[in-house]
Short mmCIF file of C-alpha atoms (C1' of nucleotides) in Angstrom, two decimals:
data_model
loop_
_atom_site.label_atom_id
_atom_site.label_comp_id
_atom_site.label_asym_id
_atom_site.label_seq_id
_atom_site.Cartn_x
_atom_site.Cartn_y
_atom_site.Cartn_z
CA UNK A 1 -31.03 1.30 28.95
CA UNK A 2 -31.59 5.01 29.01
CA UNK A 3 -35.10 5.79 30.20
CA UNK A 4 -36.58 8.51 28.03
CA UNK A 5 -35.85 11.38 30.37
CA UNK A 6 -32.44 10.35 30.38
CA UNK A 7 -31.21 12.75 27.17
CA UNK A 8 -33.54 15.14 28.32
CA UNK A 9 -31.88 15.69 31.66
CA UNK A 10 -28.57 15.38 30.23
CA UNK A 11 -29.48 18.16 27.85
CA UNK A 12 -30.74 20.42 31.18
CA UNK A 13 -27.65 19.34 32.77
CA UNK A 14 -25.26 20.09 29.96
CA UNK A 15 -26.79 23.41 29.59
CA UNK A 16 -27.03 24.46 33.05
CA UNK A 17 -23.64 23.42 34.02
CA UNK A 18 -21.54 26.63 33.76
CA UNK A 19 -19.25 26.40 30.62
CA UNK A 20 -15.01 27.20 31.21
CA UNK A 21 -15.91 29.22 27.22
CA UNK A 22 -17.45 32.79 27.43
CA UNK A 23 -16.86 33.20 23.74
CA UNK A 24 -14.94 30.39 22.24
CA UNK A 25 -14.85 32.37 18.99
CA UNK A 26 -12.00 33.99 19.69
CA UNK A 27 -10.07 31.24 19.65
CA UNK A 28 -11.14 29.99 16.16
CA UNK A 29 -9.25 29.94 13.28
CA UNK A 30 -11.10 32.75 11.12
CA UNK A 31 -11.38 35.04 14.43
CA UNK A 32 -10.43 38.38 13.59
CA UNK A 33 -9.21 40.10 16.70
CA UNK A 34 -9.29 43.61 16.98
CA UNK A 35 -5.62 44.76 17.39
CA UNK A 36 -2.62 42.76 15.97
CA UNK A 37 0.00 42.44 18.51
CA UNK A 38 3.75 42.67 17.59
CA UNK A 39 3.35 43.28 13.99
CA UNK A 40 2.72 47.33 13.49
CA UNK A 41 5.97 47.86 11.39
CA UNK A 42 4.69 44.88 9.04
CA UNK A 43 0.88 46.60 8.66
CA UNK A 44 2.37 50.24 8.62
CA UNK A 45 4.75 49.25 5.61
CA UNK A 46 1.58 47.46 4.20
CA UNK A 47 -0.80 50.38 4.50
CA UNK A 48 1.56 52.67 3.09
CA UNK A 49 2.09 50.18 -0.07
CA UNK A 50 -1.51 49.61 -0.33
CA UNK A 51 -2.80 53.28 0.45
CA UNK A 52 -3.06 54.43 -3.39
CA UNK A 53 -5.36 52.37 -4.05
CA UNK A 54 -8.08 54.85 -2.55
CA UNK A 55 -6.74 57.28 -5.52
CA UNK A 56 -7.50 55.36 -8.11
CA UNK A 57 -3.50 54.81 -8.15
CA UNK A 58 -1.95 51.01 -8.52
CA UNK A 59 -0.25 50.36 -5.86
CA UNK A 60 3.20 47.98 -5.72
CA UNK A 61 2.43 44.37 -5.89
CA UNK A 62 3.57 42.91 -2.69
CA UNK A 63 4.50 39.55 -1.48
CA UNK A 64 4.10 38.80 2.05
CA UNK A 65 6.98 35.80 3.17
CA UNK A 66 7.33 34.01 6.75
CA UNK A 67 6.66 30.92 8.50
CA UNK A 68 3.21 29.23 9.21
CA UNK A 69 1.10 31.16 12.72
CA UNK A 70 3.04 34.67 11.78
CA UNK A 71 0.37 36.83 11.08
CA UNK A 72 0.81 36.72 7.58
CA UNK A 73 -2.68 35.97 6.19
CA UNK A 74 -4.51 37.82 9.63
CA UNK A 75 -2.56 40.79 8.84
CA UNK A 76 -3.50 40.96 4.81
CA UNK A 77 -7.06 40.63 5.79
CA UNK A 78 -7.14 43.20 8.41
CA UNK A 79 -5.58 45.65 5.73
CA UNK A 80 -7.96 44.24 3.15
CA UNK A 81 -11.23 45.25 5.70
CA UNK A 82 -9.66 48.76 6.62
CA UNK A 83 -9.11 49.15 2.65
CA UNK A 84 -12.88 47.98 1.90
CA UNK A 85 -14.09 50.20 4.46
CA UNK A 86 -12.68 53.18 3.78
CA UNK A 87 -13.58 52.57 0.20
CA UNK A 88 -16.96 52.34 0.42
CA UNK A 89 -16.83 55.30 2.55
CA UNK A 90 -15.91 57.21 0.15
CA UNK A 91 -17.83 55.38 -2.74
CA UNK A 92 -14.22 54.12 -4.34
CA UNK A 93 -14.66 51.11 -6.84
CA UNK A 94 -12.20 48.33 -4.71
CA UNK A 95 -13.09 44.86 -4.90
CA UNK A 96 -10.58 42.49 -3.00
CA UNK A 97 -10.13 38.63 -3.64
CA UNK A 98 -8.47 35.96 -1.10
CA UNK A 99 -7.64 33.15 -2.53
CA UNK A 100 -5.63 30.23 -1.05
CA UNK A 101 -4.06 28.11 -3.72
CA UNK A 102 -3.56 25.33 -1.57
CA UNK A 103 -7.37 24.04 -1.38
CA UNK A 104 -7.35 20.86 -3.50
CA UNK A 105 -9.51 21.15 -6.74
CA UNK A 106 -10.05 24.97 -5.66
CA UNK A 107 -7.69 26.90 -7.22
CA UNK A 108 -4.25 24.52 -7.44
CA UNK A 109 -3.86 24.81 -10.89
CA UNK A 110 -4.23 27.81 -13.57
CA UNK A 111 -7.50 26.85 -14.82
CA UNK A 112 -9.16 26.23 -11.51
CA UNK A 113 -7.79 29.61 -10.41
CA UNK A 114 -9.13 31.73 -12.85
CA UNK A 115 -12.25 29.73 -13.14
CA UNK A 116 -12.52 30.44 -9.22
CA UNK A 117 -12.26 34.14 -9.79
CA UNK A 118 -14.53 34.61 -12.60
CA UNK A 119 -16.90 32.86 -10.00
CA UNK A 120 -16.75 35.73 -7.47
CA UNK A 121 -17.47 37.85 -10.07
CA UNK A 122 -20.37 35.58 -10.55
CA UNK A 123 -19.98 34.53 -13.87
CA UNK A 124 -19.39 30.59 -12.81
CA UNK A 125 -17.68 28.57 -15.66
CA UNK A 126 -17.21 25.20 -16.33
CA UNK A 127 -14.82 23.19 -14.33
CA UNK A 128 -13.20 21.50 -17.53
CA UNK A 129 -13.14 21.41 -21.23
CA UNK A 130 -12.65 25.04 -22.05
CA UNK A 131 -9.45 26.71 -23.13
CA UNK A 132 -7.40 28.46 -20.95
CA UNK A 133 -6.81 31.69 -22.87
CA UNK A 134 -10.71 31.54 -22.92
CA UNK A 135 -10.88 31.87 -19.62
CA UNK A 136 -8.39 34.79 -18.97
CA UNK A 137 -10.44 36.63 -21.61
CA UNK A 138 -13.40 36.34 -20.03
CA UNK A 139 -11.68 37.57 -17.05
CA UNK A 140 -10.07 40.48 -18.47
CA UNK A 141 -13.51 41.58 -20.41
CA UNK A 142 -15.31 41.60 -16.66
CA UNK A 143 -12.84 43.27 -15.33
CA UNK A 144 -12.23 45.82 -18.21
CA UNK A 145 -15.83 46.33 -18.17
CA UNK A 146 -16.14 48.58 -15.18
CA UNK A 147 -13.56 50.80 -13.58
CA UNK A 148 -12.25 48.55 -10.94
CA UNK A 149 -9.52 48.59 -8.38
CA UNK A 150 -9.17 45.03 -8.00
CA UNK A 151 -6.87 43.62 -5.19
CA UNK A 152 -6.05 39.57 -5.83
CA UNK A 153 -4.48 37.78 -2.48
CA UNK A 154 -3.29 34.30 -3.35
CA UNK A 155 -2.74 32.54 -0.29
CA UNK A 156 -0.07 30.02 -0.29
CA UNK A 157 1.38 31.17 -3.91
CA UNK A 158 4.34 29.18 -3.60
CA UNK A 159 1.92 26.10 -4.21
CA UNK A 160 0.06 27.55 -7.33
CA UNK A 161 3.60 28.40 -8.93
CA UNK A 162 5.43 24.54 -8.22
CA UNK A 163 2.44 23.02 -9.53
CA UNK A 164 1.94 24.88 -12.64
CA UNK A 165 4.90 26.75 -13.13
CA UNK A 166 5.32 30.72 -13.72
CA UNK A 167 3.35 31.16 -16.60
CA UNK A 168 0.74 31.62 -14.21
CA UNK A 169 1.94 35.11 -12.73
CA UNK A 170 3.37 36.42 -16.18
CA UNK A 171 -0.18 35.84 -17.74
CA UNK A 172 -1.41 37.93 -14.61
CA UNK A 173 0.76 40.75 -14.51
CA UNK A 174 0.59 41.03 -18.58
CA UNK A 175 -3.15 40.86 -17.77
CA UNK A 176 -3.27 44.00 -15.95
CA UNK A 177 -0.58 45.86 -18.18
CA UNK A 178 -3.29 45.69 -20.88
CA UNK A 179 -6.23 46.76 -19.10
CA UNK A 180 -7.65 50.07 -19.81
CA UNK A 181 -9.99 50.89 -17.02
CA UNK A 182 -9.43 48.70 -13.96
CA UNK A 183 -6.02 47.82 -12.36
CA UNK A 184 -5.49 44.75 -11.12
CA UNK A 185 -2.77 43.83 -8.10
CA UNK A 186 -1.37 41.63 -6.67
CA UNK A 187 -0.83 39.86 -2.94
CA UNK A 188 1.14 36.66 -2.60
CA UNK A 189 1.28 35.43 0.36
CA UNK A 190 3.51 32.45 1.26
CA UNK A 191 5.76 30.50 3.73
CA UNK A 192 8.57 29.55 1.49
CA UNK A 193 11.40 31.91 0.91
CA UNK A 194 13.11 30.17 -1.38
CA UNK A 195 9.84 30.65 -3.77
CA UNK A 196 10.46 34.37 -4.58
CA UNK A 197 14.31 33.95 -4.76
CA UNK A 198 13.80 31.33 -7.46
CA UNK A 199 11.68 33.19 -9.46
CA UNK A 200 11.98 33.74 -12.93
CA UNK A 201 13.84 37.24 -13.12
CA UNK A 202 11.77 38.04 -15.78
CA UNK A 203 8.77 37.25 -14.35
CA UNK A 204 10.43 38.46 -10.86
CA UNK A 205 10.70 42.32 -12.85
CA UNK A 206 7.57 41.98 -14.05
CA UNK A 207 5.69 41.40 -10.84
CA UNK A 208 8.31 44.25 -9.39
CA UNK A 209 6.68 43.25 -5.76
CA UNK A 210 7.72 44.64 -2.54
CA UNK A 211 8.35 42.29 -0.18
CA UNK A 212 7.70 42.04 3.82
CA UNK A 213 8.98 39.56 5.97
CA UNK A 214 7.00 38.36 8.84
CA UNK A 215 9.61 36.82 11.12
CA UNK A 216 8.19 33.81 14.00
CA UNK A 217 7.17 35.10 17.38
CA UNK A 218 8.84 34.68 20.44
CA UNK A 219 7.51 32.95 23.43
CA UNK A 220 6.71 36.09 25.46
CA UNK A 221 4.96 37.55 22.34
CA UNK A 222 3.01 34.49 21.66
CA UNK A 223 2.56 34.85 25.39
CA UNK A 224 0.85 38.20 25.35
CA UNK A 225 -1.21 37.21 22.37
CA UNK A 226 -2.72 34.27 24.32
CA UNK A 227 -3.39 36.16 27.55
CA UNK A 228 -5.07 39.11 25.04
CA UNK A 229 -7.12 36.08 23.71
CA UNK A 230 -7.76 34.07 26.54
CA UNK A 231 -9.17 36.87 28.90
CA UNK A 232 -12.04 37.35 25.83
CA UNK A 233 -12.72 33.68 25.70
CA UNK A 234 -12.49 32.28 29.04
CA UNK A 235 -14.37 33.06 32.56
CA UNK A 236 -11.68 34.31 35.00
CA UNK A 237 -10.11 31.88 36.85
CA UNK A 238 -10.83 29.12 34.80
CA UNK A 239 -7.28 28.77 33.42
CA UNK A 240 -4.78 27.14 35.79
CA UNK A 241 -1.63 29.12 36.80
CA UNK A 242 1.27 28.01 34.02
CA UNK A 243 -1.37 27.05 30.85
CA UNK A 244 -0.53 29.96 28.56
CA UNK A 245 3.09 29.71 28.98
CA UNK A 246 3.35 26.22 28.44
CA UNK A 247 1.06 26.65 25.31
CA UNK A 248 3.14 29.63 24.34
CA UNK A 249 6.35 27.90 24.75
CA UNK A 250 5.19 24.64 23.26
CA UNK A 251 4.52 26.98 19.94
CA UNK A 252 7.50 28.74 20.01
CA UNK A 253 9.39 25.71 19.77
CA UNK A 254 7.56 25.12 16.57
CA UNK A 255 8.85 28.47 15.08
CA UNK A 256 7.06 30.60 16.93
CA UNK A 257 3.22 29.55 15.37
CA UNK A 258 0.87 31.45 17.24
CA UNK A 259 -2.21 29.93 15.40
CA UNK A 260 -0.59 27.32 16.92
CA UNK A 261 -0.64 28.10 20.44
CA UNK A 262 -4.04 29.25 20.20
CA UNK A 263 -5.38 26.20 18.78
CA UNK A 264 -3.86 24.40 21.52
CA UNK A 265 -5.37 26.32 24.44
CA UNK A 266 -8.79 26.07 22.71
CA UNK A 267 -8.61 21.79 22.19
CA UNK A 268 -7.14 21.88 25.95
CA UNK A 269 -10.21 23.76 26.97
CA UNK A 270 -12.59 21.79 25.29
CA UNK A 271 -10.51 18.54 26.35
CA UNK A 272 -10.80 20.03 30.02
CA UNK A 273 -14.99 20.83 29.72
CA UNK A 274 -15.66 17.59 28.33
CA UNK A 275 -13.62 15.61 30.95
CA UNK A 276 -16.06 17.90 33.42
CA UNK A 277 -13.27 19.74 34.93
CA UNK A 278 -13.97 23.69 36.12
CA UNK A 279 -10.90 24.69 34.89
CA UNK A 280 -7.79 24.17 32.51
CA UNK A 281 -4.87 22.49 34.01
CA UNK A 282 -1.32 21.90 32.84
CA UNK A 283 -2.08 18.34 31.50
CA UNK A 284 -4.88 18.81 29.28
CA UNK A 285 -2.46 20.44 26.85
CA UNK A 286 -0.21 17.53 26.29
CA UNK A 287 -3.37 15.80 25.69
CA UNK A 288 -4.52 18.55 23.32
CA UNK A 289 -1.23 18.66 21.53
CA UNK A 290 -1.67 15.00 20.41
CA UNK A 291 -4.81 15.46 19.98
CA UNK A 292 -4.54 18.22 17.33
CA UNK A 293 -1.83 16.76 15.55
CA UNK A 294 -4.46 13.14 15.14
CA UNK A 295 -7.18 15.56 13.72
CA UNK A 296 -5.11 17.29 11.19
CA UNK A 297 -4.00 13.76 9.65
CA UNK A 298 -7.02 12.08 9.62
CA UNK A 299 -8.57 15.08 8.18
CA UNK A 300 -6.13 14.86 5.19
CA UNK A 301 -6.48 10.91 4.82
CA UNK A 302 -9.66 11.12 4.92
CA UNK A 303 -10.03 13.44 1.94
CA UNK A 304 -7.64 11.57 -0.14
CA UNK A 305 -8.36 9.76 -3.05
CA UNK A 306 -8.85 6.18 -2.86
CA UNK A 307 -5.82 5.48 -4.63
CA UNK A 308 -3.82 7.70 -2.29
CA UNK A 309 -5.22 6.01 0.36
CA UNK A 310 -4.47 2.58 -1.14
CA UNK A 311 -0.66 3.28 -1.40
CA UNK A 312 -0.69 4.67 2.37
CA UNK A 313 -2.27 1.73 3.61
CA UNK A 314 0.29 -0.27 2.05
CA UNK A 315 3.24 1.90 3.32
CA UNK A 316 1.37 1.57 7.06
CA UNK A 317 0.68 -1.84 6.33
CA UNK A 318 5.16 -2.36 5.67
CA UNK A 319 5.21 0.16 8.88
CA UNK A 320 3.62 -1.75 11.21
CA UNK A 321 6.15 -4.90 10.74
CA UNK A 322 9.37 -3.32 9.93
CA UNK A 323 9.39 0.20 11.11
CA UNK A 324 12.66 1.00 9.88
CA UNK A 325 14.05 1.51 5.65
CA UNK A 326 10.52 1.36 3.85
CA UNK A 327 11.31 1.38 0.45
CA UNK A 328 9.41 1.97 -2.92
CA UNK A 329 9.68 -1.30 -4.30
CA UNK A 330 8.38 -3.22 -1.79
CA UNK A 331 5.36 -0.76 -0.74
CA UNK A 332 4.24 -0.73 -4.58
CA UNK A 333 4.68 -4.48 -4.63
CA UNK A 334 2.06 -4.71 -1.86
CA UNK A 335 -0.40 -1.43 -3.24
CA UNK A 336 -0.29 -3.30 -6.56
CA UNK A 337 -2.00 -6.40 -4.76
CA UNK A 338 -4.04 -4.29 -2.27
CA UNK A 339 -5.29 -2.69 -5.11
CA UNK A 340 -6.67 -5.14 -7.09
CA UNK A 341 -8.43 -6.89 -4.42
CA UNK A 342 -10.87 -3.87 -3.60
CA UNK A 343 -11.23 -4.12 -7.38
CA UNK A 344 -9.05 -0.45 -8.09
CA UNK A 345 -6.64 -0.83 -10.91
CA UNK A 346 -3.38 -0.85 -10.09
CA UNK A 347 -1.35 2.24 -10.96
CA UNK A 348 2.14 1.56 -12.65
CA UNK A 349 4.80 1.89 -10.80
CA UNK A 350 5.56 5.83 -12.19
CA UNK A 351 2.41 7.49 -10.78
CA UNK A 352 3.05 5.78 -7.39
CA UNK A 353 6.47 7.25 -7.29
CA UNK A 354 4.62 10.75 -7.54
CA UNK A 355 1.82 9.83 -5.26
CA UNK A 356 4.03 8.84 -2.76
CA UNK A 357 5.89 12.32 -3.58
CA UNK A 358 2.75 14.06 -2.85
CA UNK A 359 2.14 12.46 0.34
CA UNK A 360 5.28 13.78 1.37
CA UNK A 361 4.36 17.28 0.61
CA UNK A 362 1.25 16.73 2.61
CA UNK A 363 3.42 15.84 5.73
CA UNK A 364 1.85 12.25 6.32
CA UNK A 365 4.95 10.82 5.12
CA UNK A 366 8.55 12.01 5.24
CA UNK A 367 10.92 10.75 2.14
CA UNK A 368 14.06 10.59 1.06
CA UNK A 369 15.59 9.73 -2.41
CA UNK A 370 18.76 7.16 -1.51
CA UNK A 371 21.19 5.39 -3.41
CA UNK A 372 22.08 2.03 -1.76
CA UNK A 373 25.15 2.02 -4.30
CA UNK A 374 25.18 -1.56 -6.04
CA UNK A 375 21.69 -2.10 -4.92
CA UNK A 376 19.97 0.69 -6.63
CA UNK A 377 18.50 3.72 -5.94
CA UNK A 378 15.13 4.01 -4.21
CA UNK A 379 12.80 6.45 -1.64
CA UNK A 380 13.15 6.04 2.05
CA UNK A 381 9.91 6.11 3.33
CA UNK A 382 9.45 7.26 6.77
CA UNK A 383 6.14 7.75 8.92
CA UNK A 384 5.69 11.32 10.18
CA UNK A 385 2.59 10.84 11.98
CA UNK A 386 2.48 10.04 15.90
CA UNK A 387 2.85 6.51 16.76
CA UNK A 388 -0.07 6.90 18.94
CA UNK A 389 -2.52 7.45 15.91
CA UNK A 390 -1.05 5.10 13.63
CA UNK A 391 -3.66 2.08 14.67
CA UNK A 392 -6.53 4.64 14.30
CA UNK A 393 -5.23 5.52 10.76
CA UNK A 394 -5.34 1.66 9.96
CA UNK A 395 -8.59 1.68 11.00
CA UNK A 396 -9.81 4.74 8.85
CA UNK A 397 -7.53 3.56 5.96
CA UNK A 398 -9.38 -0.29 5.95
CA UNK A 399 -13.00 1.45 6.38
CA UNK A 400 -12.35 4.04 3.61
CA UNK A 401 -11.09 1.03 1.27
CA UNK A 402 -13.36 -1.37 2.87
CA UNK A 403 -11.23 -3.66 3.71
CA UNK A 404 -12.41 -7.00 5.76
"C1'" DC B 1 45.37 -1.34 -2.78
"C1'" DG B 2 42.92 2.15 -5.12
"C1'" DA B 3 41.03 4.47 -9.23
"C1'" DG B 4 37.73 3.95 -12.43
"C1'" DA B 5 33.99 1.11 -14.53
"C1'" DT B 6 29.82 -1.33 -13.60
"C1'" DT B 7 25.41 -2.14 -11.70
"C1'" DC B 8 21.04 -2.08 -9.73
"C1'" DA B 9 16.35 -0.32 -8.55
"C1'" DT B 10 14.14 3.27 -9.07
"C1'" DG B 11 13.86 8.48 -9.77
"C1'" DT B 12 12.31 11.67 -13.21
"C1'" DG B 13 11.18 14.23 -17.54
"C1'" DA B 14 8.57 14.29 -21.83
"C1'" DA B 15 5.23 12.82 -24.63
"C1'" DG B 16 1.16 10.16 -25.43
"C1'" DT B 17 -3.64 8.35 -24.07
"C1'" DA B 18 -8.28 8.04 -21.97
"C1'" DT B 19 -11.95 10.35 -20.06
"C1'" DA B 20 -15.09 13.80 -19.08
"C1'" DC B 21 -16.67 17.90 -20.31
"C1'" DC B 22 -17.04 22.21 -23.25
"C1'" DT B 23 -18.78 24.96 -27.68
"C1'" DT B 24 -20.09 25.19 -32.37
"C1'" DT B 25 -22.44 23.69 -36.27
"C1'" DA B 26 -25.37 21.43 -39.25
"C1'" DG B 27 -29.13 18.56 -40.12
"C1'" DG B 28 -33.69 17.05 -39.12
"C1'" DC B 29 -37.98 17.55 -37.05
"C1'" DT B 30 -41.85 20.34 -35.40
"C1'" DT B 31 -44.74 24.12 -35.56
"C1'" DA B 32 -47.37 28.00 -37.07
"C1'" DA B 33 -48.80 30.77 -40.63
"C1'" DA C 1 -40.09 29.69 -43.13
"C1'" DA C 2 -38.79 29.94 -38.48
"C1'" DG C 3 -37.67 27.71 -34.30
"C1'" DC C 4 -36.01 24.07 -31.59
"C1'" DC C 5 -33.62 19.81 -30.54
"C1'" DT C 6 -29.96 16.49 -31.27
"C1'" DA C 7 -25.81 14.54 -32.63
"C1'" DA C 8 -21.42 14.93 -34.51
"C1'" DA C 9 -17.14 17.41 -34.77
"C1'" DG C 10 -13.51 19.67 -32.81
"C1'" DG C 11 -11.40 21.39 -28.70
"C1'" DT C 12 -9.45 21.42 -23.57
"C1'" DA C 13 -7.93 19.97 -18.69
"C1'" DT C 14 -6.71 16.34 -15.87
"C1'" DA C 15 -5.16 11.97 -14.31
"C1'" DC C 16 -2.72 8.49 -15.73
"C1'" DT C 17 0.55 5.54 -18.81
"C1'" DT C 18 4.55 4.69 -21.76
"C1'" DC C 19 9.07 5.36 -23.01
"C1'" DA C 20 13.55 6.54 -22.24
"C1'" DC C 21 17.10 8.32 -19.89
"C1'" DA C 22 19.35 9.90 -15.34
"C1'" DT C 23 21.29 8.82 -10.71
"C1'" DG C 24 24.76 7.75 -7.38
"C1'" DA C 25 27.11 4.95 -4.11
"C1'" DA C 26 28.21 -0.13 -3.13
"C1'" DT C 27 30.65 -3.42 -5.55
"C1'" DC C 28 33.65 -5.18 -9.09
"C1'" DT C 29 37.77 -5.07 -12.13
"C1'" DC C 30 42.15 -4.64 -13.14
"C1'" DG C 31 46.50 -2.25 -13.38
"C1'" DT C 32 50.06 -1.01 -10.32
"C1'" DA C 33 53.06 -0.84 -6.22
#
DNA sequence: CGAGATTCATGTGAAGTATACCTTTAGGCTTAA
DNA sequence: AAGCCTAAAGGTATACTTCACATGAATCTCGTA
């Protein structure tokens, strides 16, 4: 029984215990720091493509390429705010669009893109029923209608182009060949190399983009980033001796992922306050680590559609007896009955192969396509999630389906 | 015994369908003069 | 007569289904040593 000045003290207490965070923004994900460490040939060789744009020049379309946590996106937007700023400086029409193709019912498919851009020009369209070529005219007459430099950054392009194939870019790049006022270019940004080596050539001469790679940090650069960060978001002294290396090392081991490493001192930190300790010790990161890694699946699962979420119960449901061999046949043989209980119509047996393909690409599941010779040909399904979160995923799985 | 044919269970591509939503158009009803 | 509303027609994107064919190694078959 709490009395009623219970919450009230805790609330004094909470706020006049002193806090490990002086600014935990900087360790956010959309924190834009003020210099970028380790990455000044990358930015010069961007600055110098993107520089025309303040005379009314196009510049080069560029593509931006490297792993996950390499700066990629940070260093496009710190460009893009240098670029805005010294635009409206000097009263230059620029008008610069991020875009990550990724987002689910965003922008992952041609439609939703365009209808997503003719939204920040604030003419919001329909999500469905018009035609596509509409759309793109619309587009073209908004931006044809005032002198524009217009700077697009799709985020994750790689994404955008596997779903929907190339048409996408060609329509694009023939999009700004035929405007008369405004030019239009382009920023892709994406961690797949293979994407822009399996490009169309004609689409790949068309787009005539300069590339920049953005190779993964070491540990003692992902070291020096965390220490730059960490002195901005901590109280001195509140980090223990050895905490930024281990984060730093524990991300380079992931190919170098700085977002990485910072995320992980940040949960550590907050895993450290909450347990009430005055500073950040060694083991809080091992606990953050898992901790993180939870978050980020049960963030996707949750936002999956039921019928996702139906044939992932079913694979967890195959997991928890046999943990080895999972195959299609047998997981769609239980989703079909799993299905039909909580009164969802089954899927046939075609769109589960795909689902389960997706749920690969979302890094829930790992698969493998396997011949077992006379016995046919099937998908190895394989959990990728941490055994310690599994029975916490059953649990969110049964509650989203409601399941007794 | 070994090369080639067979087989199985499902992968995978293409085309078709259902649904939800869009614009256009034409008809009917209301209204105001 | 002009204006407004409504419903039908004609169109699209998306999620899914249907159909049909592709896969690829374990197993089988059968000729040969």
């Amino acid at each position: 029984m709490i009395k009623k000045d219970g919450i009230n003290d805790f609330f004094q207490n909470y706020l006049s215990k002193s806090s490990i965070f002086k600014n935990k923004k900087v360790l956010q994900a959309n924190y834009m720091p003020e210099t970028i460490f380790h990455r000044d040939p990358q930015l010069r060789q961007m600055a110098d493509i993107m520089a025309p744009v303040l005379k009314l020049e196009k510049p080069s379309n560029l593509f931006l390429y490297g792993k996950t946590g390499t700066g990629k996106t940070l260093s496009m937007k710190h460009i893009n705010d240098q670029l805005t700023q010294v635009a409206s400086q000097n009263n230059i029409p620029l008008r610069i669009t991020y875009i990550n193709c990724k987002l689910k019912k965003v922008a992952d498919t041609e439609y939703r893109l365009i209808s997503q851009l003719l939204c920040e020009f604030g003419k919001p369209v329909s999500f469905t029923g018009l035609p596509t070529d509409e759309l793109y005219k619309q587009f073209f007459n908004t931006m044809d209608n005032e002198e524009i430099m217009y700077i697009l950054v799709l985020d994750e392009i790689d994404q955008l182009v596997k779903r929907n194939g190339n048409d996408i870019l060609y329509n694009l790049t023939r999009i700004n060949s035929e405007l008369k006022k405004s030019q239009l270019t382009l920023v892709g940004i994406s961690n797949d190399w293979f994407f822009a080596e399996n490009l169309d050539l004609r689409i790949k001469s068309s787009l005539g983009w300069e590339e920049i790679l953005f190779p993964p940090y070491n540990a003692v650069q992902i070291q020096m980033i965390l220490r730059n960060r960490s002195d901005l978001a901590f109280e001195t002294g509140c980090i223990q001796p050895g905490v930024v290396e281990k984060c730093a090392a524990y991300a380079a081991r992931e190919h170098g992922d700085a977002r990485r490493a910072i995320d992980l001192l940040r949960v550590s930190a907050e895993i450290a306050e909450r347990d009430g300790c005055e500073s950040v010790a060694i083991d809080h990161i091992d606990k953050a680590e898992a901790k993180i890694e939870r978050d980020r699946v049960f963030e996707i699962i949750k936002t999956q559609p039921k019928q996702f979420q139906a044939v992932l119960y079913s694979i967890f449901k195959i997991h928890e007896q046999k943990p080895e061999n999972i195959f299609t046949g047998e997981v769609y043989e239980l989703y079909k009955e799993i299905s039909t209980r909580i009164g969802l119509g089954p899927l046939t047996q075609r769109r589960v192969s795909d689902i389960v393909a997706e749920l690969d690409m979302l890094g829930i599941v790992s698969v493998t396509v396997i011949s077992k010779g006379r016995y046919g040909r099937t998908r190895e399904i394989n959990i990728a999630t941490p055994p310690s979160a599994n029975p916490r995923i059953m649990k969110i799985l049964s509650d989203e389906l409601s399941l007794a």
